Amino acid sequence: MLEMQDCPFTFSVSLSGGRPTQYDHHITRALSAMHGQYADQQAYAALLDQGDKVIYEVYEIKRPEVAGELPHGVSIVHPGKVGNEYFMTKGHFHAELETAEVYYCLQGTGVMVMETPEGEWSVQDLRPGQVLYVPPRWAHRSVNTGDEDLVMLYVYPGHSGHNYAAIERQGFRKLVVEHNSQPAIVDNPRWRPPGQDLPESF
Amino acid sequence: MLEMQDCPFTFSVSLSGGRPTQYDHHITRALSAMHGQYADQQAYAALLDQGDKVIYEVYEIKRPEVAGELPHGVSIVHPGKVGNEYFMTKGHFHAELETAEVYYCLQGTGVMVMETPEGEWSVQDLRPGQVLYVPPRWAHRSVNTGDEDLVMLYVYPGHSGHNYAAIERQGFRKLVVEHNSQPAIVDNPRWRPPGQDLPESF
């Protein structure tokens, strides 16, 4: 059982590298954990053959899973591409759909790819000094479109939870790929409107 | 009725000055709004005679007042002193006591003065790159102990509300004053333990 502090506390976030001076949990997601997430499966297999690279890391301050608490931390997406698709997080809905999230970009360049269960979508730019509000109902994935780490501070309500299943099944409606040396938003061929799941054999 | 965005949005916080590029509400608190908050009432009256200076400002992004939303914004406490007591915010409990708040310090130097209804207290340093967690139940007041603006990003749960009354009555248990050119934490002579209110004539 994790010991959580009942008293106020501070920690600092390094402005070079993003590793905070205090955290409860350090999550690293390697390329092998992103199976099926990148459109170009051949490029994925070829890159994995070169080693199981770390794609992103999260340093989390845990808090009790109740509405008045605010779990928070730092996420770091490393730069790189699988084929022409940029390194990104798995992305998720909150299990309690009616919960928001606030991001503050500390370093790097990227976008947040978002969508609702009804299929609305939004892609918002991230650069240092930028605050992003992800309203309740919006699934979110961060994508590093630059050459250095994309480092963000995040805060979400304690009762949010995480739902990765919907995104793991078919990804987000939009992909972010490099096109003529620039990020471009393209349709995800695997995505289907709500209720129209892919055939099992896909 | 304020129009709130249902779609994701971003805005940036100037790293010189702190004024965000988007906000719904700009609050300014002048010296006259701080009546009774500073220990040295003569110094307060003398400073007020010189003009009704702005002590702090808040740029707020409003959100619906429900648990899953996250109102957020930027607070700016200007530098200065009333007697030997530093410029500070009024400070408050959340009306819904079991709600937290996260601060991220962007600029300046200061402290957060905090206490619980039971009389526990905490004073935490603030400097750029520092994250501060104010757990549920802790009243909080930011104090600028430096020579430039103290600029912070803040996030709190939508159902928090604000309770200024308890703090307005007797202040926080601790004051932050300049002593030998350094910030020092001293007892507030007006403060009384819970249940022991001041006599009406005080």
Coordinates of N, CA, C and O in Angstrom, one line a residue, chain A residues 5-15 61 63 67-72 98-104 106 114 120 122 124-136 138 153 155-157 159, chain B residues 5-15 61 63 67-72 98-104 106 114 120 122 124-136 138 153 155-157 159:
Chain A
Q5 N 1.0 11.5 1.1 CA 1.2 12.5 2.1 C -0.1 13.3 2.3 O -0.8 13.7 1.4
D6 N -0.4 13.5 3.6 CA -1.6 14.3 4.0 C -1.3 15.8 4.1 O -2.1 16.6 4.2
C7 N 0.0 16.1 4.1 CA 0.5 17.5 4.2 C 0.9 18.0 2.9 O 1.2 17.3 2.0
P8 N 0.8 19.3 2.8 CA 1.2 20.0 1.5 C 2.7 19.6 1.2 O 3.5 19.4 2.1
F9 N 3.0 19.5 -0.1 CA 4.4 19.2 -0.5 C 4.7 19.9 -1.8 O 3.8 20.2 -2.6
T10 N 5.9 20.1 -2.1 CA 6.4 20.6 -3.4 C 7.4 19.7 -4.0 O 8.1 19.0 -3.3
F11 N 7.6 19.9 -5.3 CA 8.7 19.2 -5.9 C 9.0 20.1 -7.2 O 8.2 20.9 -7.6
S12 N 10.2 19.9 -7.8 CA 10.4 20.7 -8.9 C 10.6 19.9 -10.1 O 11.0 18.7 -10.1
V13 N 10.3 20.5 -11.3 CA 10.5 19.8 -12.6 C 11.6 20.4 -13.3 O 11.7 21.6 -13.5
S14 N 12.6 19.5 -13.6 CA 13.8 20.0 -14.3 C 13.4 20.6 -15.6 O 12.6 19.9 -16.4
L15 N 13.9 21.8 -15.9 CA 13.5 22.4 -17.2 C 14.4 21.8 -18.3 O 14.3 22.1 -19.5
I61 N 2.7 11.5 -9.5 CA 2.4 11.6 -8.1 C 1.0 11.0 -7.9 O 0.0 11.5 -8.4
R63 N -2.4 10.0 -6.0 CA -3.3 10.5 -4.9 C -4.5 9.5 -4.8 O -4.8 8.7 -5.7
A67 N -12.9 12.2 -6.0 CA -13.2 13.3 -6.9 C -12.4 14.6 -6.5 O -12.0 15.4 -7.3
G68 N -12.2 14.8 -5.2 CA -11.5 16.1 -4.7 C -10.0 16.1 -4.8 O -9.4 17.1 -4.7
E69 N -9.4 14.9 -5.1 CA -8.0 14.8 -5.2 C -7.5 15.1 -6.7 O -8.4 15.0 -7.6
L70 N -6.3 15.4 -6.9 CA -5.7 15.7 -8.2 C -4.4 15.0 -8.4 O -3.3 15.6 -8.2
P71 N -4.5 13.8 -8.9 CA -3.2 13.1 -9.3 C -2.5 14.0 -10.4 O -3.2 14.6 -11.2
H72 N -1.2 14.0 -10.4 CA -0.5 14.8 -11.4 C 0.9 14.3 -11.6 O 1.3 13.3 -10.9
E98 N -16.9 11.7 -17.7 CA -17.2 13.1 -17.4 C -16.1 13.7 -16.6 O -16.3 14.4 -15.6
T99 N -14.8 13.5 -16.9 CA -13.7 14.1 -16.2 C -12.7 14.7 -17.2 O -12.4 14.1 -18.3
A100 N -12.1 15.9 -16.9 CA -11.3 16.6 -17.7 C -9.8 16.3 -17.4 O -9.5 15.5 -16.6
E101 N -8.9 17.0 -18.1 CA -7.5 17.0 -17.8 C -6.8 18.3 -18.2 O -7.2 18.9 -19.2
V102 N -5.9 18.8 -17.5 CA -5.1 20.0 -17.8 C -3.7 19.6 -18.1 O -3.1 18.9 -17.3
Y103 N -3.1 20.1 -19.2 CA -1.7 19.9 -19.5 C -1.0 21.3 -19.6 O -1.6 22.2 -20.1
Y104 N 0.3 21.3 -19.2 CA 1.1 22.5 -19.4 C 2.4 22.0 -20.0 O 3.1 21.1 -19.5
L106 N 6.1 22.0 -21.1 CA 7.3 22.5 -20.5 C 8.4 22.6 -21.6 O 9.3 23.4 -21.5
M114 N -7.2 14.2 -30.0 CA -8.3 13.9 -29.2 C -9.6 13.6 -29.9 O -9.7 13.9 -31.1
E120 N -16.3 13.0 -32.7 CA -15.8 14.4 -32.9 C -14.2 14.2 -32.7 O -13.8 13.4 -31.9
S122 N -10.2 16.5 -32.5 CA -9.5 17.8 -32.4 C -8.0 17.5 -32.3 O -7.6 16.5 -31.6
Q124 N -4.6 19.6 -31.2 CA -4.1 20.9 -30.7 C -2.6 21.0 -30.6 O -2.0 20.0 -30.1
D125 N -2.0 22.1 -31.0 CA -0.6 22.2 -30.9 C -0.1 22.4 -29.5 O -0.7 23.0 -28.6
L126 N 1.1 21.8 -29.2 CA 1.8 21.9 -27.9 C 3.1 22.5 -28.1 O 3.9 22.0 -29.0
R127 N 3.4 23.5 -27.4 CA 4.8 24.0 -27.4 C 5.0 24.7 -26.0 O 4.1 24.9 -25.2
P128 N 6.3 24.9 -25.6 CA 6.5 25.4 -24.2 C 5.7 26.7 -23.9 O 5.5 27.6 -24.7
G129 N 5.1 26.7 -22.7 CA 4.3 27.8 -22.2 C 2.8 27.6 -22.6 O 2.0 28.5 -22.2
Q130 N 2.4 26.6 -23.3 CA 1.1 26.4 -23.7 C 0.3 25.5 -22.7 O 0.8 24.5 -22.2
V131 N -0.9 26.0 -22.3 CA -1.8 25.2 -21.5 C -2.8 24.6 -22.4 O -3.3 25.3 -23.3
L132 N -3.1 23.3 -22.2 CA -4.2 22.6 -23.0 C -5.3 22.1 -22.1 O -5.0 21.5 -21.0
Y133 N -6.5 22.4 -22.4 CA -7.6 21.9 -21.6 C -8.3 20.7 -22.4 O -8.7 21.0 -23.6
V134 N -8.3 19.6 -21.8 CA -9.0 18.4 -22.4 C -10.3 18.3 -21.7 O -10.3 17.9 -20.5
P135 N -11.4 18.7 -22.2 CA -12.7 18.7 -21.5 C -13.1 17.3 -21.2 O -12.6 16.3 -21.8
P136 N -14.1 17.1 -20.3 CA -14.7 15.8 -20.1 C -15.1 15.2 -21.4 O -15.5 15.9 -22.3
W138 N -13.3 13.6 -23.8 CA -12.3 13.6 -24.9 C -11.2 12.7 -24.5 O -10.4 12.9 -23.7
L153 N 3.5 18.8 -18.0 CA 2.9 18.6 -16.6 C 1.4 18.3 -16.9 O 0.8 18.9 -17.7
V155 N -2.5 17.2 -14.9 CA -3.4 17.2 -13.7 C -4.7 16.6 -14.1 O -5.3 17.1 -15.0
Y156 N -5.2 15.6 -13.3 CA -6.6 15.1 -13.6 C -7.3 14.8 -12.3 O -6.7 14.6 -11.3
P157 N -8.6 14.8 -12.4 CA -9.4 14.5 -11.1 C -9.2 13.1 -10.6 O -9.0 12.1 -11.4
H159 N -11.0 10.7 -9.5 CA -11.9 9.6 -9.8 C -11.9 9.3 -11.3 O -12.8 8.6 -11.7
Chain B
Q5 N -16.4 26.5 -23.6 CA -16.1 25.7 -24.7 C -16.2 24.2 -24.4 O -15.7 23.8 -23.4
D6 N -16.9 23.5 -25.3 CA -17.1 22.1 -25.1 C -15.9 21.3 -25.8 O -15.8 20.2 -25.6
C7 N -15.2 22.1 -26.6 CA -14.1 21.4 -27.4 C -12.8 21.7 -26.7 O -12.6 22.7 -26.0
P8 N -11.8 20.9 -27.0 CA -10.4 21.2 -26.4 C -9.9 22.5 -26.8 O -10.3 23.0 -27.9
F9 N -9.2 23.2 -26.0 CA -8.6 24.5 -26.4 C -7.2 24.6 -25.7 O -6.9 23.9 -24.7
T10 N -6.4 25.5 -26.3 CA -5.1 25.8 -25.7 C -5.0 27.3 -25.6 O -5.6 28.0 -26.2
F11 N -4.1 27.7 -24.7 CA -3.7 29.1 -24.6 C -2.3 29.1 -24.1 O -1.8 28.1 -23.5
S12 N -1.6 30.2 -24.2 CA -0.2 30.2 -23.7 C -0.1 31.3 -22.6 O -0.8 32.2 -22.5
V13 N 0.9 31.0 -21.7 CA 1.1 31.9 -20.6 C 2.5 32.5 -20.9 O 3.5 31.9 -21.1
S14 N 2.4 33.8 -21.0 CA 3.7 34.6 -21.2 C 4.7 34.3 -20.1 O 4.3 34.4 -18.9
L15 N 5.9 34.0 -20.5 CA 6.9 33.8 -19.4 C 7.5 35.1 -18.9 O 8.3 35.1 -18.0
I61 N -9.8 30.8 -16.3 CA -10.5 30.0 -17.3 C -11.7 29.4 -16.5 O -11.4 28.5 -15.6
R63 N -14.9 27.1 -15.7 CA -15.5 25.8 -16.1 C -16.7 25.5 -15.3 O -16.9 26.1 -14.2
A67 N -17.7 18.2 -10.4 CA -16.5 17.5 -9.9 C -15.5 17.1 -11.0 O -14.3 17.1 -10.8
G68 N -16.0 16.8 -12.2 CA -15.1 16.3 -13.2 C -14.4 17.4 -14.0 O -13.4 17.2 -14.8
E69 N -14.8 18.7 -13.8 CA -14.2 19.8 -14.5 C -13.0 20.3 -13.7 O -12.9 20.1 -12.5
L70 N -12.1 21.1 -14.4 CA -10.9 21.7 -13.8 C -10.8 23.1 -14.1 O -10.1 23.5 -15.1
P71 N -11.4 24.0 -13.4 CA -11.1 25.5 -13.5 C -9.6 25.7 -13.3 O -9.0 25.0 -12.5
H72 N -9.1 26.6 -14.1 CA -7.6 26.9 -14.0 C -7.3 28.3 -14.4 O -8.2 29.0 -14.9
E98 N -13.1 19.0 1.0 CA -12.3 17.8 0.6 C -11.9 17.9 -0.9 O -12.1 17.0 -1.7
T99 N -11.4 19.1 -1.2 CA -10.9 19.3 -2.6 C -9.5 19.9 -2.6 O -9.2 20.8 -1.7
A100 N -8.6 19.5 -3.5 CA -7.2 19.8 -3.5 C -7.0 21.0 -4.5 O -7.9 21.5 -5.1
E101 N -5.7 21.4 -4.7 CA -5.4 22.3 -5.7 C -3.9 22.1 -6.1 O -3.1 21.7 -5.2
V102 N -3.6 22.2 -7.4 CA -2.2 22.1 -7.8 C -1.7 23.5 -8.3 O -2.4 24.1 -9.1
Y103 N -0.5 23.9 -7.9 CA 0.1 25.1 -8.4 C 1.4 24.7 -9.1 O 2.1 23.8 -8.7
Y104 N 1.7 25.5 -10.2 CA 3.0 25.4 -10.8 C 3.6 26.8 -10.9 O 3.0 27.7 -11.5
L106 N 5.7 29.7 -12.2 CA 6.3 30.1 -13.5 C 7.4 31.2 -13.3 O 8.3 31.3 -14.1
M114 N -0.3 27.8 4.5 CA -1.5 26.9 4.5 C -1.8 26.4 5.9 O -1.0 26.4 6.8
E120 N -3.5 22.8 12.0 CA -2.2 22.4 11.5 C -1.7 23.5 10.5 O -2.6 24.1 9.8
S122 N 1.4 24.8 7.4 CA 2.6 24.5 6.6 C 2.9 25.7 5.7 O 2.0 26.4 5.3
Q124 N 5.3 26.5 2.4 CA 6.1 25.9 1.4 C 6.7 26.9 0.4 O 6.0 27.8 0.0
D125 N 8.0 26.7 0.1 CA 8.7 27.6 -0.9 C 8.1 27.5 -2.3 O 7.8 26.4 -2.7
L126 N 8.1 28.6 -3.0 CA 7.7 28.6 -4.4 C 8.8 29.3 -5.2 O 9.2 30.4 -4.8
R127 N 9.2 28.7 -6.2 CA 10.2 29.3 -7.2 C 9.9 28.7 -8.5 O 9.3 27.6 -8.6
P128 N 10.4 29.3 -9.6 CA 10.1 28.7 -11.0 C 10.4 27.3 -11.1 O 11.5 26.8 -10.7
G129 N 9.5 26.5 -11.7 CA 9.7 25.1 -11.9 C 9.2 24.2 -10.8 O 9.2 23.0 -10.9
Q130 N 8.7 24.9 -9.7 CA 8.2 24.1 -8.5 C 6.7 23.8 -8.7 O 6.0 24.7 -9.0
V131 N 6.4 22.6 -8.4 CA 5.0 22.1 -8.3 C 4.6 22.1 -6.9 O 5.4 21.6 -6.0
L132 N 3.5 22.6 -6.5 CA 3.0 22.6 -5.1 C 1.6 21.8 -5.1 O 0.7 22.2 -5.8
Y133 N 1.5 20.8 -4.2 CA 0.2 20.2 -4.0 C -0.4 20.7 -2.7 O 0.2 20.5 -1.6
V134 N -1.6 21.3 -2.8 CA -2.4 21.7 -1.6 C -3.4 20.6 -1.5 O -4.4 20.5 -2.2
P135 N -3.2 19.7 -0.5 CA -4.2 18.6 -0.4 C -5.6 19.1 0.1 O -5.7 20.2 0.6
P136 N -6.6 18.2 0.0 CA -7.9 18.6 0.5 C -7.8 19.1 1.9 O -6.9 18.6 2.7
W138 N -6.8 22.0 3.2 CA -5.8 23.0 3.5 C -6.2 24.4 2.9 O -6.2 24.5 1.7
L153 N 0.6 29.1 -12.2 CA -0.5 28.4 -12.9 C -1.2 27.6 -11.8 O -0.6 27.0 -10.9
V155 N -4.7 24.9 -10.8 CA -5.8 24.0 -11.2 C -6.5 23.5 -10.0 O -5.9 23.0 -9.1
Y156 N -7.9 23.5 -10.0 CA -8.7 23.0 -8.9 C -9.9 22.3 -9.4 O -10.4 22.6 -10.5
P157 N -10.5 21.4 -8.6 CA -11.7 20.7 -9.0 C -12.9 21.6 -9.2 O -13.1 22.5 -8.3
H159 N -16.0 21.5 -8.4 CA -17.0 21.6 -7.3 C -16.4 22.2 -6.0 O -17.0 22.1 -5.0

